[in-house]
Amino acid sequence: MRHGIRMLSAIAAVSGLLLSAGCVQHESGWASSYLPKHEDKLVVAMPQGAPSISQQFYRDPAGSGHLGIDVIDGIGTPVLAAAGGQVTDSYFEPAYGNRITIDHGLSSNGLRTTTVYKHLNSRAVSSGDRVERGQQIATLGNTGALAGGIPHLHFEVRREVRPKVFRAIDPHKVWAGGVGQVSCFDPATADEPDGFGTTYPVLCR
């Protein structure tokens, strides 16, 4: 009996690790839990048609960790600009594969916010391009050694803490619909949120 319980516990632990690493595919509208040691946990509401989040934001006391969210879906799924802005980077590098950075301009405090999109299969924009919220900028993929061969988008939001020094923040803090309210892009909604807000960077169904 004890052996069976230990075996089930081990299977559950391995399954949890696989989920947090993005190894297990799920239906749309699902989000993994934050790591237990993450202190600033948010309640996350996922739209039913939003591709699932397999790994949440985590920063350790040293400032490193998983500094974005991982969205899982099939290779070739459209990746969308989370807000309007200017592309500052669009290139391939070995660790994160195809990646794009968009500068969304100055906030009310005079500091910038950027979004970063990694492990892309293909890139549809170049450095210097202007993009609109919801515009397709790439396709989801599994490029780069750190993708582990798993198709997903690693999405980051970075805020300037002082000129030219950026710090990653939990993307769930800046959705257009409110904190924790994952917000799919709706082309019929033209209104911009008050202040800076993002929409989901992967096409919802």
mmCIF file of N, CA, C and O in Angstrom, residues 61-164:
data_model
loop_
_atom_site.group_PDB
_atom_site.id
_atom_site.type_symbol
_atom_site.label_atom_id
_atom_site.label_comp_id
_atom_site.label_asym_id
_atom_site.label_seq_id
_atom_site.Cartn_x
_atom_site.Cartn_y
_atom_site.Cartn_z
ATOM 1 N N PRO A 61 15.201 35.473 -5.433
ATOM 2 C CA PRO A 61 15.775 36.627 -4.739
ATOM 3 C C PRO A 61 16.984 37.244 -5.441
ATOM 4 O O PRO A 61 17.262 38.431 -5.265
ATOM 5 N N ALA A 62 17.678 36.461 -6.244
ATOM 6 C CA ALA A 62 18.846 36.980 -6.958
ATOM 7 C C ALA A 62 18.461 37.748 -8.220
ATOM 8 O O ALA A 62 19.313 38.347 -8.876
ATOM 9 N N GLY A 63 17.166 37.705 -8.582
ATOM 10 C CA GLY A 63 16.701 38.438 -9.754
ATOM 11 C C GLY A 63 16.610 37.614 -11.019
ATOM 12 O O GLY A 63 16.213 38.116 -12.063
ATOM 13 N N SER A 64 16.981 36.332 -10.939
ATOM 14 C CA SER A 64 16.852 35.461 -12.108
ATOM 15 C C SER A 64 15.624 34.585 -11.934
ATOM 16 O O SER A 64 14.857 34.742 -10.991
ATOM 17 N N GLY A 65 15.424 33.646 -12.829
ATOM 18 C CA GLY A 65 14.266 32.766 -12.761
ATOM 19 C C GLY A 65 13.606 32.648 -14.117
ATOM 20 O O GLY A 65 14.260 32.779 -15.159
ATOM 21 N N HIS A 66 12.300 32.409 -14.127
ATOM 22 C CA HIS A 66 11.529 32.333 -15.373
ATOM 23 C C HIS A 66 10.793 33.661 -15.515
ATOM 24 O O HIS A 66 9.732 33.865 -14.943
ATOM 25 N N LEU A 67 11.370 34.574 -16.287
ATOM 26 C CA LEU A 67 10.946 35.978 -16.267
ATOM 27 C C LEU A 67 9.900 36.312 -17.325
ATOM 28 O O LEU A 67 9.913 37.382 -17.929
ATOM 29 N N GLY A 68 8.979 35.387 -17.530
ATOM 30 C CA GLY A 68 7.883 35.590 -18.467
ATOM 31 C C GLY A 68 6.874 34.476 -18.298
ATOM 32 O O GLY A 68 6.880 33.757 -17.299
ATOM 33 N N ILE A 69 5.981 34.329 -19.276
ATOM 34 C CA ILE A 69 5.043 33.208 -19.293
ATOM 35 C C ILE A 69 5.268 32.414 -20.566
ATOM 36 O O ILE A 69 5.711 32.951 -21.588
ATOM 37 N N ASP A 70 4.981 31.111 -20.514
ATOM 38 C CA ASP A 70 5.085 30.237 -21.680
ATOM 39 C C ASP A 70 3.686 29.873 -22.154
ATOM 40 O O ASP A 70 2.892 29.317 -21.382
ATOM 41 N N VAL A 71 3.397 30.174 -23.412
ATOM 42 C CA VAL A 71 2.098 29.867 -24.022
ATOM 43 C C VAL A 71 2.311 28.717 -24.993
ATOM 44 O O VAL A 71 3.139 28.810 -25.908
ATOM 45 N N ILE A 72 1.572 27.628 -24.801
ATOM 46 C CA ILE A 72 1.763 26.446 -25.648
ATOM 47 C C ILE A 72 0.686 26.370 -26.729
ATOM 48 O O ILE A 72 -0.478 26.648 -26.492
ATOM 49 N N ASP A 73 1.136 26.018 -27.921
ATOM 50 C CA ASP A 73 0.230 25.782 -29.044
ATOM 51 C C ASP A 73 1.064 25.178 -30.162
ATOM 52 O O ASP A 73 2.273 24.948 -30.002
ATOM 53 N N GLY A 74 0.446 24.935 -31.302
ATOM 54 C CA GLY A 74 1.131 24.292 -32.400
ATOM 55 C C GLY A 74 2.083 25.224 -33.140
ATOM 56 O O GLY A 74 1.899 26.447 -33.164
ATOM 57 N N ILE A 75 3.100 24.637 -33.746
ATOM 58 C CA ILE A 75 4.024 25.411 -34.565
ATOM 59 C C ILE A 75 3.238 26.085 -35.689
ATOM 60 O O ILE A 75 2.397 25.464 -36.340
ATOM 61 N N GLY A 76 3.500 27.364 -35.886
ATOM 62 C CA GLY A 76 2.816 28.126 -36.926
ATOM 63 C C GLY A 76 1.639 28.939 -36.427
ATOM 64 O O GLY A 76 1.072 29.736 -37.186
ATOM 65 N N THR A 77 1.247 28.772 -35.152
ATOM 66 C CA THR A 77 0.168 29.587 -34.587
ATOM 67 C C THR A 77 0.563 31.062 -34.648
ATOM 68 O O THR A 77 1.687 31.415 -34.291
ATOM 69 N N PRO A 78 -0.331 31.954 -35.087
ATOM 70 C CA PRO A 78 0.029 33.377 -35.163
ATOM 71 C C PRO A 78 0.391 33.972 -33.800
ATOM 72 O O PRO A 78 -0.311 33.758 -32.810
ATOM 73 N N VAL A 79 1.503 34.693 -33.777
ATOM 74 C CA VAL A 79 1.924 35.465 -32.602
ATOM 75 C C VAL A 79 1.628 36.930 -32.907
ATOM 76 O O VAL A 79 1.979 37.438 -33.981
ATOM 77 N N LEU A 80 0.961 37.606 -31.970
ATOM 78 C CA LEU A 80 0.465 38.958 -32.188
ATOM 79 C C LEU A 80 1.188 39.970 -31.297
ATOM 80 O O LEU A 80 1.590 39.649 -30.177
ATOM 81 N N ALA A 81 1.309 41.200 -31.791
ATOM 82 C CA ALA A 81 1.839 42.282 -30.963
ATOM 83 C C ALA A 81 0.876 42.515 -29.803
ATOM 84 O O ALA A 81 -0.321 42.708 -30.005
ATOM 85 N N ALA A 82 1.394 42.514 -28.583
ATOM 86 C CA ALA A 82 0.558 42.668 -27.390
ATOM 87 C C ALA A 82 0.088 44.105 -27.201
ATOM 88 O O ALA A 82 -0.853 44.363 -26.457
ATOM 89 N N ALA A 83 0.754 45.039 -27.855
ATOM 90 C CA ALA A 83 0.374 46.458 -27.848
ATOM 91 C C ALA A 83 1.103 47.107 -29.019
ATOM 92 O O ALA A 83 2.054 46.536 -29.576
ATOM 93 N N GLY A 84 0.659 48.294 -29.404
ATOM 94 C CA GLY A 84 1.312 48.993 -30.504
ATOM 95 C C GLY A 84 2.681 49.521 -30.104
ATOM 96 O O GLY A 84 2.938 49.785 -28.930
ATOM 97 N N GLY A 85 3.565 49.658 -31.078
ATOM 98 C CA GLY A 85 4.889 50.185 -30.781
ATOM 99 C C GLY A 85 5.833 50.028 -31.949
ATOM 100 O O GLY A 85 5.418 49.824 -33.091
ATOM 101 N N GLN A 86 7.120 50.086 -31.656
ATOM 102 C CA GLN A 86 8.157 49.979 -32.677
ATOM 103 C C GLN A 86 9.054 48.785 -32.371
ATOM 104 O O GLN A 86 9.497 48.596 -31.226
ATOM 105 N N VAL A 87 9.311 47.980 -33.391
ATOM 106 C CA VAL A 87 10.199 46.825 -33.244
ATOM 107 C C VAL A 87 11.633 47.327 -33.082
ATOM 108 O O VAL A 87 12.131 48.085 -33.917
ATOM 109 N N THR A 88 12.274 46.923 -31.995
ATOM 110 C CA THR A 88 13.675 47.317 -31.780
ATOM 111 C C THR A 88 14.639 46.185 -32.070
ATOM 112 O O THR A 88 15.803 46.426 -32.383
ATOM 113 N N ASP A 89 14.167 44.934 -31.958
ATOM 114 C CA ASP A 89 15.014 43.760 -32.233
ATOM 115 C C ASP A 89 14.199 42.713 -32.965
ATOM 116 O O ASP A 89 13.045 42.462 -32.612
ATOM 117 N N SER A 90 14.813 42.092 -33.958
ATOM 118 C CA SER A 90 14.212 40.964 -34.653
ATOM 119 C C SER A 90 15.358 40.145 -35.231
ATOM 120 O O SER A 90 15.969 40.532 -36.227
ATOM 121 N N TYR A 91 15.691 39.034 -34.547
ATOM 122 C CA TYR A 91 16.871 38.272 -34.953
ATOM 123 C C TYR A 91 16.818 36.859 -34.390
ATOM 124 O O TYR A 91 15.943 36.523 -33.592
ATOM 125 N N PHE A 92 17.777 36.041 -34.800
ATOM 126 C CA PHE A 92 17.929 34.681 -34.279
ATOM 127 C C PHE A 92 19.173 34.619 -33.414
ATOM 128 O O PHE A 92 20.202 35.200 -33.749
ATOM 129 N N GLU A 93 19.068 33.915 -32.289
ATOM 130 C CA GLU A 93 20.246 33.629 -31.477
ATOM 131 C C GLU A 93 20.108 32.221 -30.892
ATOM 132 O O GLU A 93 18.994 31.716 -30.756
ATOM 133 N N PRO A 94 21.238 31.554 -30.576
ATOM 134 C CA PRO A 94 21.203 30.121 -30.254
ATOM 135 C C PRO A 94 20.329 29.736 -29.064
ATOM 136 O O PRO A 94 19.653 28.709 -29.114
ATOM 137 N N ALA A 95 20.318 30.497 -27.987
ATOM 138 C CA ALA A 95 19.605 30.079 -26.778
ATOM 139 C C ALA A 95 18.091 30.196 -26.921
ATOM 140 O O ALA A 95 17.345 29.276 -26.591
ATOM 141 N N TYR A 96 17.609 31.353 -27.417
ATOM 142 C CA TYR A 96 16.176 31.624 -27.477
ATOM 143 C C TYR A 96 15.618 31.584 -28.891
ATOM 144 O O TYR A 96 14.445 31.848 -29.100
ATOM 145 N N GLY A 97 16.440 31.272 -29.855
ATOM 146 C CA GLY A 97 15.976 31.145 -31.227
ATOM 147 C C GLY A 97 15.541 32.472 -31.814
ATOM 148 O O GLY A 97 16.111 33.527 -31.509
ATOM 149 N N ASN A 98 14.524 32.425 -32.663
ATOM 150 C CA ASN A 98 13.978 33.660 -33.245
ATOM 151 C C ASN A 98 13.291 34.473 -32.153
ATOM 152 O O ASN A 98 12.451 33.952 -31.417
ATOM 153 N N ARG A 99 13.639 35.756 -32.069
ATOM 154 C CA ARG A 99 13.059 36.610 -31.029
ATOM 155 C C ARG A 99 12.788 38.006 -31.563
ATOM 156 O O ARG A 99 13.446 38.464 -32.498
ATOM 157 N N ILE A 100 11.802 38.649 -30.955
ATOM 158 C CA ILE A 100 11.402 40.008 -31.335
ATOM 159 C C ILE A 100 11.208 40.811 -30.054
ATOM 160 O O ILE A 100 10.682 40.292 -29.054
ATOM 161 N N THR A 101 11.626 42.076 -30.076
ATOM 162 C CA THR A 101 11.352 43.006 -28.981
ATOM 163 C C THR A 101 10.611 44.206 -29.552
ATOM 164 O O THR A 101 10.990 44.730 -30.607
ATOM 165 N N ILE A 102 9.555 44.632 -28.855
ATOM 166 C CA ILE A 102 8.787 45.813 -29.262
ATOM 167 C C ILE A 102 8.850 46.849 -28.150
ATOM 168 O O ILE A 102 8.587 46.538 -26.974
ATOM 169 N N ASP A 103 9.190 48.076 -28.514
ATOM 170 C CA ASP A 103 9.203 49.211 -27.591
ATOM 171 C C ASP A 103 7.841 49.895 -27.676
ATOM 172 O O ASP A 103 7.427 50.338 -28.751
ATOM 173 N N HIS A 104 7.159 50.017 -26.534
ATOM 174 C CA HIS A 104 5.810 50.588 -26.514
ATOM 175 C C HIS A 104 5.797 52.049 -26.083
ATOM 176 O O HIS A 104 4.727 52.614 -25.803
ATOM 177 N N GLY A 105 6.963 52.651 -26.035
ATOM 178 C CA GLY A 105 7.031 54.082 -25.771
ATOM 179 C C GLY A 105 7.073 54.426 -24.299
ATOM 180 O O GLY A 105 7.162 53.563 -23.421
ATOM 181 N N LEU A 106 6.988 55.728 -24.032
ATOM 182 C CA LEU A 106 7.096 56.249 -22.678
ATOM 183 C C LEU A 106 5.769 56.150 -21.930
ATOM 184 O O LEU A 106 4.707 56.403 -22.494
ATOM 185 N N SER A 107 5.855 55.788 -20.655
ATOM 186 C CA SER A 107 4.671 55.802 -19.803
ATOM 187 C C SER A 107 4.568 57.166 -19.134
ATOM 188 O O SER A 107 5.379 58.057 -19.395
ATOM 189 N N SER A 108 3.581 57.321 -18.263
ATOM 190 C CA SER A 108 3.355 58.623 -17.629
ATOM 191 C C SER A 108 4.539 59.071 -16.772
ATOM 192 O O SER A 108 4.709 60.259 -16.522
ATOM 193 N N ASN A 109 5.368 58.111 -16.329
ATOM 194 C CA ASN A 109 6.523 58.478 -15.515
ATOM 195 C C ASN A 109 7.784 58.714 -16.345
ATOM 196 O O ASN A 109 8.878 58.889 -15.804
ATOM 197 N N GLY A 110 7.624 58.700 -17.674
ATOM 198 C CA GLY A 110 8.757 58.981 -18.556
ATOM 199 C C GLY A 110 9.674 57.801 -18.818
ATOM 200 O O GLY A 110 10.737 57.963 -19.436
ATOM 201 N N LEU A 111 9.262 56.607 -18.385
ATOM 202 C CA LEU A 111 10.066 55.407 -18.602
ATOM 203 C C LEU A 111 9.363 54.473 -19.585
ATOM 204 O O LEU A 111 8.143 54.500 -19.727
ATOM 205 N N ARG A 112 10.125 53.613 -20.242
ATOM 206 C CA ARG A 112 9.608 52.782 -21.332
ATOM 207 C C ARG A 112 9.160 51.398 -20.858
ATOM 208 O O ARG A 112 9.628 50.885 -19.847
ATOM 209 N N THR A 113 8.269 50.801 -21.655
ATOM 210 C CA THR A 113 7.873 49.403 -21.473
ATOM 211 C C THR A 113 8.124 48.680 -22.791
ATOM 212 O O THR A 113 7.835 49.211 -23.867
ATOM 213 N N THR A 114 8.673 47.471 -22.703
ATOM 214 C CA THR A 114 8.882 46.653 -23.897
ATOM 215 C C THR A 114 8.240 45.282 -23.684
ATOM 216 O O THR A 114 8.032 44.850 -22.547
ATOM 217 N N THR A 115 7.924 44.608 -24.790
ATOM 218 C CA THR A 115 7.526 43.210 -24.736
ATOM 219 C C THR A 115 8.502 42.407 -25.590
ATOM 220 O O THR A 115 9.043 42.899 -26.586
ATOM 221 N N VAL A 116 8.735 41.157 -25.165
ATOM 222 C CA VAL A 116 9.720 40.292 -25.821
ATOM 223 C C VAL A 116 9.046 38.964 -26.148
ATOM 224 O O VAL A 116 8.319 38.406 -25.315
ATOM 225 N N TYR A 117 9.320 38.435 -27.336
ATOM 226 C CA TYR A 117 8.696 37.219 -27.867
ATOM 227 C C TYR A 117 9.828 36.285 -28.304
ATOM 228 O O TYR A 117 10.618 36.636 -29.187
ATOM 229 N N LYS A 118 9.902 35.078 -27.709
ATOM 230 C CA LYS A 118 11.036 34.183 -27.955
ATOM 231 C C LYS A 118 10.588 32.803 -28.440
ATOM 232 O O LYS A 118 9.447 32.420 -28.264
ATOM 233 N N HIS A 119 11.525 32.071 -29.033
ATOM 234 C CA HIS A 119 11.342 30.713 -29.571
ATOM 235 C C HIS A 119 10.423 30.699 -30.788
ATOM 236 O O HIS A 119 9.778 29.694 -31.085
ATOM 237 N N LEU A 120 10.372 31.797 -31.515
ATOM 238 C CA LEU A 120 9.475 31.920 -32.665
ATOM 239 C C LEU A 120 9.904 30.992 -33.801
ATOM 240 O O LEU A 120 11.089 30.775 -34.038
ATOM 241 N N ASN A 121 8.920 30.498 -34.535
ATOM 242 C CA ASN A 121 9.229 29.689 -35.716
ATOM 243 C C ASN A 121 9.668 30.586 -36.873
ATOM 244 O O ASN A 121 10.623 30.275 -37.581
ATOM 245 N N SER A 122 8.963 31.710 -37.045
ATOM 246 C CA SER A 122 9.318 32.666 -38.096
ATOM 247 C C SER A 122 9.002 34.069 -37.604
ATOM 248 O O SER A 122 8.177 34.257 -36.711
ATOM 249 N N ARG A 123 9.675 35.062 -38.211
ATOM 250 C CA ARG A 123 9.468 36.467 -37.856
ATOM 251 C C ARG A 123 8.932 37.206 -39.078
ATOM 252 O O ARG A 123 9.449 37.044 -40.176
ATOM 253 N N ALA A 124 7.896 38.035 -38.859
ATOM 254 C CA ALA A 124 7.263 38.756 -39.966
ATOM 255 C C ALA A 124 7.555 40.251 -39.930
ATOM 256 O O ALA A 124 7.044 40.991 -40.768
ATOM 257 N N VAL A 125 8.352 40.702 -38.960
ATOM 258 C CA VAL A 125 8.691 42.119 -38.842
ATOM 259 C C VAL A 125 10.188 42.268 -38.653
ATOM 260 O O VAL A 125 10.877 41.330 -38.235
ATOM 261 N N SER A 126 10.673 43.476 -38.949
ATOM 262 C CA SER A 126 12.100 43.773 -38.844
ATOM 263 C C SER A 126 12.316 44.943 -37.901
ATOM 264 O O SER A 126 11.390 45.726 -37.623
ATOM 265 N N SER A 127 13.530 45.078 -37.428
ATOM 266 C CA SER A 127 13.874 46.198 -36.562
ATOM 267 C C SER A 127 13.536 47.516 -37.251
ATOM 268 O O SER A 127 13.845 47.705 -38.429
ATOM 269 N N GLY A 128 12.874 48.404 -36.525
ATOM 270 C CA GLY A 128 12.458 49.695 -37.074
ATOM 271 C C GLY A 128 11.019 49.736 -37.524
ATOM 272 O O GLY A 128 10.455 50.832 -37.691
ATOM 273 N N ASP A 129 10.371 48.574 -37.708
ATOM 274 C CA ASP A 129 8.973 48.542 -38.150
ATOM 275 C C ASP A 129 8.044 49.046 -37.047
ATOM 276 O O ASP A 129 8.264 48.775 -35.864
ATOM 277 N N ARG A 130 6.993 49.765 -37.447
ATOM 278 C CA ARG A 130 5.915 50.125 -36.536
ATOM 279 C C ARG A 130 4.846 49.038 -36.603
ATOM 280 O O ARG A 130 4.518 48.555 -37.689
ATOM 281 N N VAL A 131 4.312 48.642 -35.452
ATOM 282 C CA VAL A 131 3.281 47.607 -35.413
ATOM 283 C C VAL A 131 2.094 48.100 -34.597
ATOM 284 O O VAL A 131 2.235 48.945 -33.711
ATOM 285 N N GLU A 132 0.924 47.564 -34.912
ATOM 286 C CA GLU A 132 -0.301 47.882 -34.188
ATOM 287 C C GLU A 132 -0.659 46.725 -33.266
ATOM 288 O O GLU A 132 -0.278 45.568 -33.508
ATOM 289 N N ARG A 133 -1.394 47.028 -32.206
ATOM 290 C CA ARG A 133 -1.893 45.974 -31.321
ATOM 291 C C ARG A 133 -2.649 44.922 -32.139
ATOM 292 O O ARG A 133 -3.475 45.238 -32.988
ATOM 293 N N GLY A 134 -2.355 43.661 -31.899
ATOM 294 C CA GLY A 134 -3.042 42.570 -32.577
ATOM 295 C C GLY A 134 -2.481 42.215 -33.933
ATOM 296 O O GLY A 134 -2.914 41.234 -34.543
ATOM 297 N N GLN A 135 -1.508 42.957 -34.420
ATOM 298 C CA GLN A 135 -0.891 42.651 -35.720
ATOM 299 C C GLN A 135 -0.050 41.389 -35.590
ATOM 300 O O GLN A 135 0.680 41.203 -34.615
ATOM 301 N N GLN A 136 -0.133 40.508 -36.586
ATOM 302 C CA GLN A 136 0.718 39.321 -36.549
ATOM 303 C C GLN A 136 2.162 39.729 -36.805
ATOM 304 O O GLN A 136 2.475 40.374 -37.799
ATOM 305 N N ILE A 137 3.045 39.335 -35.878
ATOM 306 C CA ILE A 137 4.460 39.674 -36.000
ATOM 307 C C ILE A 137 5.328 38.442 -36.222
ATOM 308 O O ILE A 137 6.492 38.561 -36.610
ATOM 309 N N ALA A 138 4.754 37.261 -35.987
ATOM 310 C CA ALA A 138 5.569 36.041 -36.049
ATOM 311 C C ALA A 138 4.653 34.831 -35.994
ATOM 312 O O ALA A 138 3.419 34.958 -35.945
ATOM 313 N N THR A 139 5.275 33.645 -35.992
ATOM 314 C CA THR A 139 4.549 32.412 -35.715
ATOM 315 C C THR A 139 5.229 31.688 -34.559
ATOM 316 O O THR A 139 6.433 31.794 -34.362
ATOM 317 N N LEU A 140 4.429 30.973 -33.792
ATOM 318 C CA LEU A 140 4.921 30.239 -32.636
ATOM 319 C C LEU A 140 5.790 29.072 -33.092
ATOM 320 O O LEU A 140 5.516 28.447 -34.110
ATOM 321 N N GLY A 141 6.843 28.795 -32.313
ATOM 322 C CA GLY A 141 7.741 27.716 -32.709
ATOM 323 C C GLY A 141 8.442 27.079 -31.535
ATOM 324 O O GLY A 141 7.980 27.137 -30.389
ATOM 325 N N ASN A 142 9.592 26.478 -31.834
ATOM 326 C CA ASN A 142 10.405 25.827 -30.796
ATOM 327 C C ASN A 142 11.891 26.026 -31.082
ATOM 328 O O ASN A 142 12.708 25.154 -30.824
ATOM 329 N N THR A 143 12.236 27.199 -31.621
ATOM 330 C CA THR A 143 13.628 27.459 -31.975
ATOM 331 C C THR A 143 14.442 27.850 -30.747
ATOM 332 O O THR A 143 13.915 28.385 -29.776
ATOM 333 N N GLY A 144 15.727 27.566 -30.795
ATOM 334 C CA GLY A 144 16.634 27.889 -29.704
ATOM 335 C C GLY A 144 16.787 26.722 -28.747
ATOM 336 O O GLY A 144 15.847 25.966 -28.505
ATOM 337 N N ALA A 145 17.987 26.574 -28.183
ATOM 338 C CA ALA A 145 18.282 25.445 -27.304
ATOM 339 C C ALA A 145 17.388 25.409 -26.076
ATOM 340 O O ALA A 145 17.016 24.336 -25.594
ATOM 341 N N LEU A 146 16.998 26.579 -25.537
ATOM 342 C CA LEU A 146 16.214 26.615 -24.311
ATOM 343 C C LEU A 146 14.739 26.293 -24.523
ATOM 344 O O LEU A 146 13.987 26.168 -23.551
ATOM 345 N N ALA A 147 14.319 26.131 -25.766
ATOM 346 C CA ALA A 147 12.934 25.712 -26.027
ATOM 347 C C ALA A 147 12.740 24.239 -25.700
ATOM 348 O O ALA A 147 11.611 23.782 -25.503
ATOM 349 N N GLY A 148 13.834 23.477 -25.661
ATOM 350 C CA GLY A 148 13.740 22.058 -25.350
ATOM 351 C C GLY A 148 12.957 21.269 -26.374
ATOM 352 O O GLY A 148 12.461 20.183 -26.083
ATOM 353 N N GLY A 149 12.809 21.818 -27.586
ATOM 354 C CA GLY A 149 12.059 21.129 -28.624
ATOM 355 C C GLY A 149 10.555 21.233 -28.464
ATOM 356 O O GLY A 149 9.801 20.644 -29.240
ATOM 357 N N ILE A 150 10.084 21.989 -27.461
ATOM 358 C CA ILE A 150 8.646 22.087 -27.166
ATOM 359 C C ILE A 150 8.076 23.341 -27.817
ATOM 360 O O ILE A 150 8.541 24.451 -27.532
ATOM 361 N N PRO A 151 7.090 23.223 -28.696
ATOM 362 C CA PRO A 151 6.502 24.420 -29.315
ATOM 363 C C PRO A 151 5.822 25.306 -28.274
ATOM 364 O O PRO A 151 4.876 24.875 -27.597
ATOM 365 N N HIS A 152 6.298 26.515 -28.114
ATOM 366 C CA HIS A 152 5.684 27.466 -27.191
ATOM 367 C C HIS A 152 6.233 28.860 -27.453
ATOM 368 O O HIS A 152 7.281 29.032 -28.068
ATOM 369 N N LEU A 153 5.502 29.854 -26.977
ATOM 370 C CA LEU A 153 5.967 31.233 -26.991
ATOM 371 C C LEU A 153 6.378 31.616 -25.579
ATOM 372 O O LEU A 153 5.569 31.485 -24.643
ATOM 373 N N HIS A 154 7.604 32.076 -25.420
ATOM 374 C CA HIS A 154 8.017 32.685 -24.151
ATOM 375 C C HIS A 154 7.812 34.187 -24.307
ATOM 376 O O HIS A 154 8.417 34.819 -25.168
ATOM 377 N N PHE A 155 6.934 34.753 -23.465
ATOM 378 C CA PHE A 155 6.518 36.150 -23.581
ATOM 379 C C PHE A 155 6.910 36.909 -22.322
ATOM 380 O O PHE A 155 6.598 36.483 -21.208
ATOM 381 N N GLU A 156 7.599 38.034 -22.492
ATOM 382 C CA GLU A 156 8.048 38.846 -21.364
ATOM 383 C C GLU A 156 7.551 40.283 -21.498
ATOM 384 O O GLU A 156 7.387 40.793 -22.614
ATOM 385 N N VAL A 157 7.337 40.908 -20.355
ATOM 386 C CA VAL A 157 7.081 42.350 -20.285
ATOM 387 C C VAL A 157 8.180 42.958 -19.429
ATOM 388 O O VAL A 157 8.436 42.480 -18.313
ATOM 389 N N ARG A 158 8.846 43.971 -19.963
ATOM 390 C CA ARG A 158 9.952 44.606 -19.239
ATOM 391 C C ARG A 158 9.679 46.096 -19.093
ATOM 392 O O ARG A 158 9.284 46.753 -20.051
ATOM 393 N N ARG A 159 9.926 46.607 -17.884
ATOM 394 C CA ARG A 159 9.742 48.031 -17.619
ATOM 395 C C ARG A 159 11.077 48.665 -17.242
ATOM 396 O O ARG A 159 11.880 48.069 -16.520
ATOM 397 N N GLU A 160 11.273 49.873 -17.741
ATOM 398 C CA GLU A 160 12.466 50.626 -17.402
ATOM 399 C C GLU A 160 12.366 51.070 -15.939
ATOM 400 O O GLU A 160 11.372 51.656 -15.526
ATOM 401 N N VAL A 161 13.387 50.764 -15.162
ATOM 402 C CA VAL A 161 13.420 51.221 -13.763
ATOM 403 C C VAL A 161 14.258 52.490 -13.629
ATOM 404 O O VAL A 161 14.081 53.267 -12.700
ATOM 405 N N ARG A 162 15.155 52.689 -14.564
ATOM 406 C CA ARG A 162 15.890 53.934 -14.755
ATOM 407 C C ARG A 162 16.336 53.923 -16.198
ATOM 408 O O ARG A 162 16.299 52.879 -16.847
ATOM 409 N N PRO A 163 16.740 55.056 -16.764
ATOM 410 C CA PRO A 163 17.021 55.095 -18.196
ATOM 411 C C PRO A 163 17.926 53.951 -18.677
ATOM 412 O O PRO A 163 19.007 53.724 -18.134
ATOM 413 N N LYS A 164 17.393 53.174 -19.647
ATOM 414 C CA LYS A 164 18.098 52.078 -20.312
ATOM 415 C C LYS A 164 18.352 50.859 -19.419
ATOM 416 O O LYS A 164 19.089 49.954 -19.800
#
